[in-house]
Amino acid sequence: MKLRYSVLIIIGWIVSVSPLHAQSIQEVRKSFHQAVMDPEESRTFHQFLDQTTLNSSTLKAYKAVSEALMARVVWSPFSKLSQVMKYDNLMEMAIEEDQSNIEIRFLRFAIEYNLPRFLGMSQHLIEDRDVIVENMTAVNSMDLDPSFSRYILYFLNDTGLCSQEQISQMREKLADKS
């Protein structure tokens, strides 16, 4: 009986510290980048997040994004729409938990910018852009890789939805970080 109890404790401890349940945000960001660059990696990214404990609003946002990215690789239009609806529900929960988090706002901005306009699911672009611009100084406390911060700036500039004044303001805030 003691042996069985000891084995259960050891299994419980192994599962609790397993890398499948304690993925670092850096690993999630890396897997996200791979999925964005290669649509075939979308399934891997989705599975990766299915095995990750979603103990923060940022991880919930990445889980939402994994649902949206899955829409690129499923065939049926109904499945595509279902994936986007899952994304929308999860992303709303993440935003509600942390409304000023620029990483979450950027993720939603990037997905909504790339969604087909006829879906009517791109209504947060200006709101998210404004939150990102206003809170860019938060990059200092977010443990974001500097290249990811620069990518946010590049992406926002590339969309044409930011004024040159906003881009300059964000560049200054990122320069202050250095």
mmCIF file of C-alpha atoms in Angstrom:
data_model
loop_
_atom_site.group_PDB
_atom_site.id
_atom_site.type_symbol
_atom_site.label_atom_id
_atom_site.label_comp_id
_atom_site.label_asym_id
_atom_site.label_seq_id
_atom_site.Cartn_x
_atom_site.Cartn_y
_atom_site.Cartn_z
ATOM 1 C CA MET A 1 0.000 0.000 0.000
ATOM 2 C CA LYS A 2 2.832 2.398 0.873
ATOM 3 C CA LEU A 3 4.527 1.586 -2.426
ATOM 4 C CA ARG A 4 1.378 2.398 -4.397
ATOM 5 C CA TYR A 5 0.992 5.690 -2.515
ATOM 6 C CA SER A 6 4.667 6.561 -3.124
ATOM 7 C CA VAL A 7 4.352 5.797 -6.833
ATOM 8 C CA LEU A 8 1.265 8.019 -7.091
ATOM 9 C CA ILE A 9 3.101 10.870 -5.357
ATOM 10 C CA ILE A 10 6.089 10.498 -7.680
ATOM 11 C CA ILE A 11 3.858 10.380 -10.776
ATOM 12 C CA GLY A 12 1.989 13.439 -9.530
ATOM 13 C CA TRP A 13 5.243 15.310 -8.984
ATOM 14 C CA ILE A 14 6.589 14.334 -12.416
ATOM 15 C CA VAL A 15 3.390 15.468 -14.113
ATOM 16 C CA SER A 16 3.358 18.748 -12.182
ATOM 17 C CA VAL A 17 6.892 19.656 -13.227
ATOM 18 C CA SER A 18 6.635 18.139 -16.681
ATOM 19 C CA PRO A 19 7.670 20.487 -19.478
ATOM 20 C CA LEU A 20 4.318 19.768 -21.093
ATOM 21 C CA HIS A 21 2.606 21.563 -18.232
ATOM 22 C CA ALA A 22 5.092 24.292 -17.479
ATOM 23 C CA GLN A 23 6.021 25.792 -20.809
ATOM 24 C CA SER A 24 7.801 29.073 -20.518
ATOM 25 C CA ILE A 25 6.363 32.047 -22.314
ATOM 26 C CA GLN A 26 9.564 32.207 -24.373
ATOM 27 C CA GLU A 27 8.928 28.676 -25.671
ATOM 28 C CA VAL A 28 5.350 29.614 -26.536
ATOM 29 C CA ARG A 29 6.527 32.729 -28.392
ATOM 30 C CA LYS A 30 9.074 30.681 -30.333
ATOM 31 C CA SER A 31 6.460 28.087 -31.285
ATOM 32 C CA PHE A 32 4.060 30.900 -32.276
ATOM 33 C CA HIS A 33 6.695 32.419 -34.555
ATOM 34 C CA GLN A 34 7.259 29.041 -36.226
ATOM 35 C CA ALA A 35 3.504 28.611 -36.783
ATOM 36 C CA VAL A 36 3.192 32.075 -38.300
ATOM 37 C CA MET A 37 6.108 31.467 -40.663
ATOM 38 C CA ASP A 38 4.995 27.974 -41.703
ATOM 39 C CA PRO A 39 1.273 27.143 -41.813
ATOM 40 C CA GLU A 40 2.106 23.444 -41.455
ATOM 41 C CA GLU A 41 3.451 24.253 -37.966
ATOM 42 C CA SER A 42 -0.020 25.485 -36.919
ATOM 43 C CA ARG A 43 -1.029 21.993 -35.794
ATOM 44 C CA THR A 44 2.177 21.620 -33.771
ATOM 45 C CA PHE A 45 1.601 25.013 -32.132
ATOM 46 C CA HIS A 46 -2.004 24.075 -31.342
ATOM 47 C CA GLN A 47 -0.972 20.736 -29.812
ATOM 48 C CA PHE A 48 1.825 22.459 -27.904
ATOM 49 C CA LEU A 49 -0.700 24.801 -26.266
ATOM 50 C CA ASP A 50 -3.161 21.962 -25.600
ATOM 51 C CA GLN A 51 -0.416 20.488 -23.412
ATOM 52 C CA THR A 52 0.387 23.766 -21.666
ATOM 53 C CA THR A 53 -1.212 24.961 -18.450
ATOM 54 C CA LEU A 54 -2.927 28.241 -19.297
ATOM 55 C CA ASN A 55 -2.159 29.979 -16.016
ATOM 56 C CA SER A 56 -1.888 33.504 -17.403
ATOM 57 C CA SER A 57 -3.906 35.766 -19.643
ATOM 58 C CA THR A 58 -0.978 35.884 -22.083
ATOM 59 C CA LEU A 59 -0.955 32.096 -22.455
ATOM 60 C CA LYS A 60 -4.734 32.155 -22.952
ATOM 61 C CA ALA A 61 -4.222 34.690 -25.745
ATOM 62 C CA TYR A 62 -1.655 32.431 -27.409
ATOM 63 C CA LYS A 63 -4.100 29.527 -27.099
ATOM 64 C CA ALA A 64 -6.703 31.710 -28.812
ATOM 65 C CA VAL A 65 -4.230 32.493 -31.582
ATOM 66 C CA SER A 66 -3.509 28.781 -32.014
ATOM 67 C CA GLU A 67 -7.219 28.287 -32.731
ATOM 68 C CA ALA A 68 -7.170 31.041 -35.356
ATOM 69 C CA LEU A 69 -4.037 29.647 -36.977
ATOM 70 C CA MET A 70 -5.697 26.247 -37.224
ATOM 71 C CA ALA A 71 -8.238 27.846 -39.566
ATOM 72 C CA ARG A 72 -5.420 28.024 -42.127
ATOM 73 C CA VAL A 73 -5.011 24.248 -42.231
ATOM 74 C CA VAL A 74 -8.538 22.836 -41.918
ATOM 75 C CA TRP A 75 -10.417 22.287 -45.167
ATOM 76 C CA SER A 76 -14.080 22.792 -44.503
ATOM 77 C CA PRO A 77 -15.392 26.381 -44.448
ATOM 78 C CA PHE A 78 -17.467 25.375 -41.425
ATOM 79 C CA SER A 79 -14.358 24.122 -39.628
ATOM 80 C CA LYS A 80 -12.535 27.340 -40.502
ATOM 81 C CA LEU A 81 -15.368 29.414 -39.067
ATOM 82 C CA SER A 82 -15.524 27.192 -35.983
ATOM 83 C CA GLN A 83 -11.795 27.747 -35.359
ATOM 84 C CA VAL A 84 -12.191 31.513 -35.680
ATOM 85 C CA MET A 85 -15.136 31.472 -33.266
ATOM 86 C CA LYS A 86 -13.053 29.522 -30.716
ATOM 87 C CA TYR A 87 -10.308 32.112 -31.175
ATOM 88 C CA ASP A 88 -12.751 34.961 -30.601
ATOM 89 C CA ASN A 89 -14.158 33.508 -27.367
ATOM 90 C CA LEU A 90 -10.743 32.709 -25.881
ATOM 91 C CA MET A 91 -9.241 36.048 -26.892
ATOM 92 C CA GLU A 92 -12.099 37.959 -25.278
ATOM 93 C CA MET A 93 -11.430 36.103 -22.020
ATOM 94 C CA ALA A 94 -7.713 36.952 -22.197
ATOM 95 C CA ILE A 95 -8.419 40.639 -22.918
ATOM 96 C CA GLU A 96 -10.905 40.839 -20.033
ATOM 97 C CA GLU A 97 -8.246 39.493 -17.661
ATOM 98 C CA ASP A 98 -5.522 41.931 -18.722
ATOM 99 C CA GLN A 99 -6.830 44.853 -20.748
ATOM 100 C CA SER A 100 -3.593 46.834 -20.996
ATOM 101 C CA ASN A 101 -1.269 43.956 -21.938
ATOM 102 C CA ILE A 102 0.320 45.011 -25.222
ATOM 103 C CA GLU A 103 1.344 41.479 -26.147
ATOM 104 C CA ILE A 104 -2.258 40.264 -25.936
ATOM 105 C CA ARG A 105 -3.473 43.354 -27.781
ATOM 106 C CA PHE A 106 -0.854 42.828 -30.483
ATOM 107 C CA LEU A 107 -1.880 39.198 -30.935
ATOM 108 C CA ARG A 108 -5.523 40.201 -31.377
ATOM 109 C CA PHE A 109 -4.528 43.068 -33.687
ATOM 110 C CA ALA A 110 -2.440 40.743 -35.875
ATOM 111 C CA ILE A 111 -5.172 38.117 -36.173
ATOM 112 C CA GLU A 112 -7.960 40.619 -36.801
ATOM 113 C CA TYR A 113 -5.856 42.453 -39.371
ATOM 114 C CA ASN A 114 -5.443 39.199 -41.294
ATOM 115 C CA LEU A 115 -9.018 37.936 -41.012
ATOM 116 C CA PRO A 116 -11.214 38.377 -44.075
ATOM 117 C CA ARG A 117 -13.191 41.604 -43.602
ATOM 118 C CA PHE A 118 -16.495 39.956 -44.580
ATOM 119 C CA LEU A 119 -16.423 38.034 -41.289
ATOM 120 C CA GLY A 120 -16.986 41.300 -39.437
ATOM 121 C CA MET A 121 -14.484 40.279 -36.759
ATOM 122 C CA SER A 122 -11.935 43.057 -37.206
ATOM 123 C CA GLN A 123 -13.627 45.682 -35.071
ATOM 124 C CA HIS A 124 -10.857 46.022 -32.462
ATOM 125 C CA LEU A 125 -7.992 47.186 -34.692
ATOM 126 C CA ILE A 126 -8.028 50.868 -33.703
ATOM 127 C CA GLU A 127 -8.701 50.092 -30.032
ATOM 128 C CA ASP A 128 -5.808 47.606 -29.893
ATOM 129 C CA ARG A 129 -3.484 49.943 -31.783
ATOM 130 C CA ASP A 130 -4.214 52.728 -29.297
ATOM 131 C CA VAL A 131 -3.633 50.467 -26.268
ATOM 132 C CA ILE A 132 -0.327 49.297 -27.746
ATOM 133 C CA VAL A 133 0.833 52.849 -28.478
ATOM 134 C CA GLU A 134 -0.178 54.083 -25.012
ATOM 135 C CA ASN A 135 1.430 51.186 -23.160
ATOM 136 C CA MET A 136 4.604 50.641 -25.178
ATOM 137 C CA THR A 137 6.682 51.561 -22.126
ATOM 138 C CA ALA A 138 5.337 48.378 -20.503
ATOM 139 C CA VAL A 139 7.671 46.455 -22.814
ATOM 140 C CA ASN A 140 10.331 47.027 -20.144
ATOM 141 C CA SER A 141 8.509 44.865 -17.616
ATOM 142 C CA MET A 142 7.203 42.187 -19.983
ATOM 143 C CA ASP A 143 10.359 40.179 -20.583
ATOM 144 C CA LEU A 144 9.843 40.515 -24.322
ATOM 145 C CA ASP A 145 12.767 39.766 -26.544
ATOM 146 C CA PRO A 146 13.881 43.067 -28.130
ATOM 147 C CA SER A 147 13.367 41.577 -31.595
ATOM 148 C CA PHE A 148 9.734 40.789 -30.724
ATOM 149 C CA SER A 149 9.234 44.389 -29.574
ATOM 150 C CA ARG A 150 10.713 45.639 -32.849
ATOM 151 C CA TYR A 151 8.462 43.216 -34.759
ATOM 152 C CA ILE A 152 5.389 44.700 -33.079
ATOM 153 C CA LEU A 153 6.525 48.147 -34.211
ATOM 154 C CA TYR A 154 7.329 46.905 -37.723
ATOM 155 C CA PHE A 155 3.980 45.124 -38.075
ATOM 156 C CA LEU A 156 1.986 48.133 -36.856
ATOM 157 C CA ASN A 157 3.885 50.413 -39.231
ATOM 158 C CA ASP A 158 3.421 47.993 -42.127
ATOM 159 C CA THR A 159 -0.364 47.903 -41.701
ATOM 160 C CA GLY A 160 -0.637 51.620 -42.362
ATOM 161 C CA LEU A 161 -3.025 51.954 -39.420
ATOM 162 C CA CYS A 162 -0.568 54.031 -37.371
ATOM 163 C CA SER A 163 0.346 57.622 -37.968
ATOM 164 C CA GLN A 164 3.997 58.567 -38.285
ATOM 165 C CA GLU A 165 3.612 60.361 -34.950
ATOM 166 C CA GLN A 166 2.474 57.115 -33.292
ATOM 167 C CA ILE A 167 5.336 55.166 -34.867
ATOM 168 C CA SER A 168 7.846 57.795 -33.703
ATOM 169 C CA GLN A 169 6.352 57.747 -30.215
ATOM 170 C CA MET A 170 6.705 53.966 -30.011
ATOM 171 C CA ARG A 171 10.268 54.092 -31.364
ATOM 172 C CA GLU A 172 11.182 56.594 -28.646
ATOM 173 C CA LYS A 173 9.675 54.376 -25.960
ATOM 174 C CA LEU A 174 11.581 51.360 -27.287
ATOM 175 C CA ALA A 175 14.791 53.411 -27.473
ATOM 176 C CA ASP A 176 14.281 54.393 -23.812
ATOM 177 C CA LYS A 177 14.278 50.679 -23.008
ATOM 178 C CA SER A 178 17.823 50.198 -24.312
#
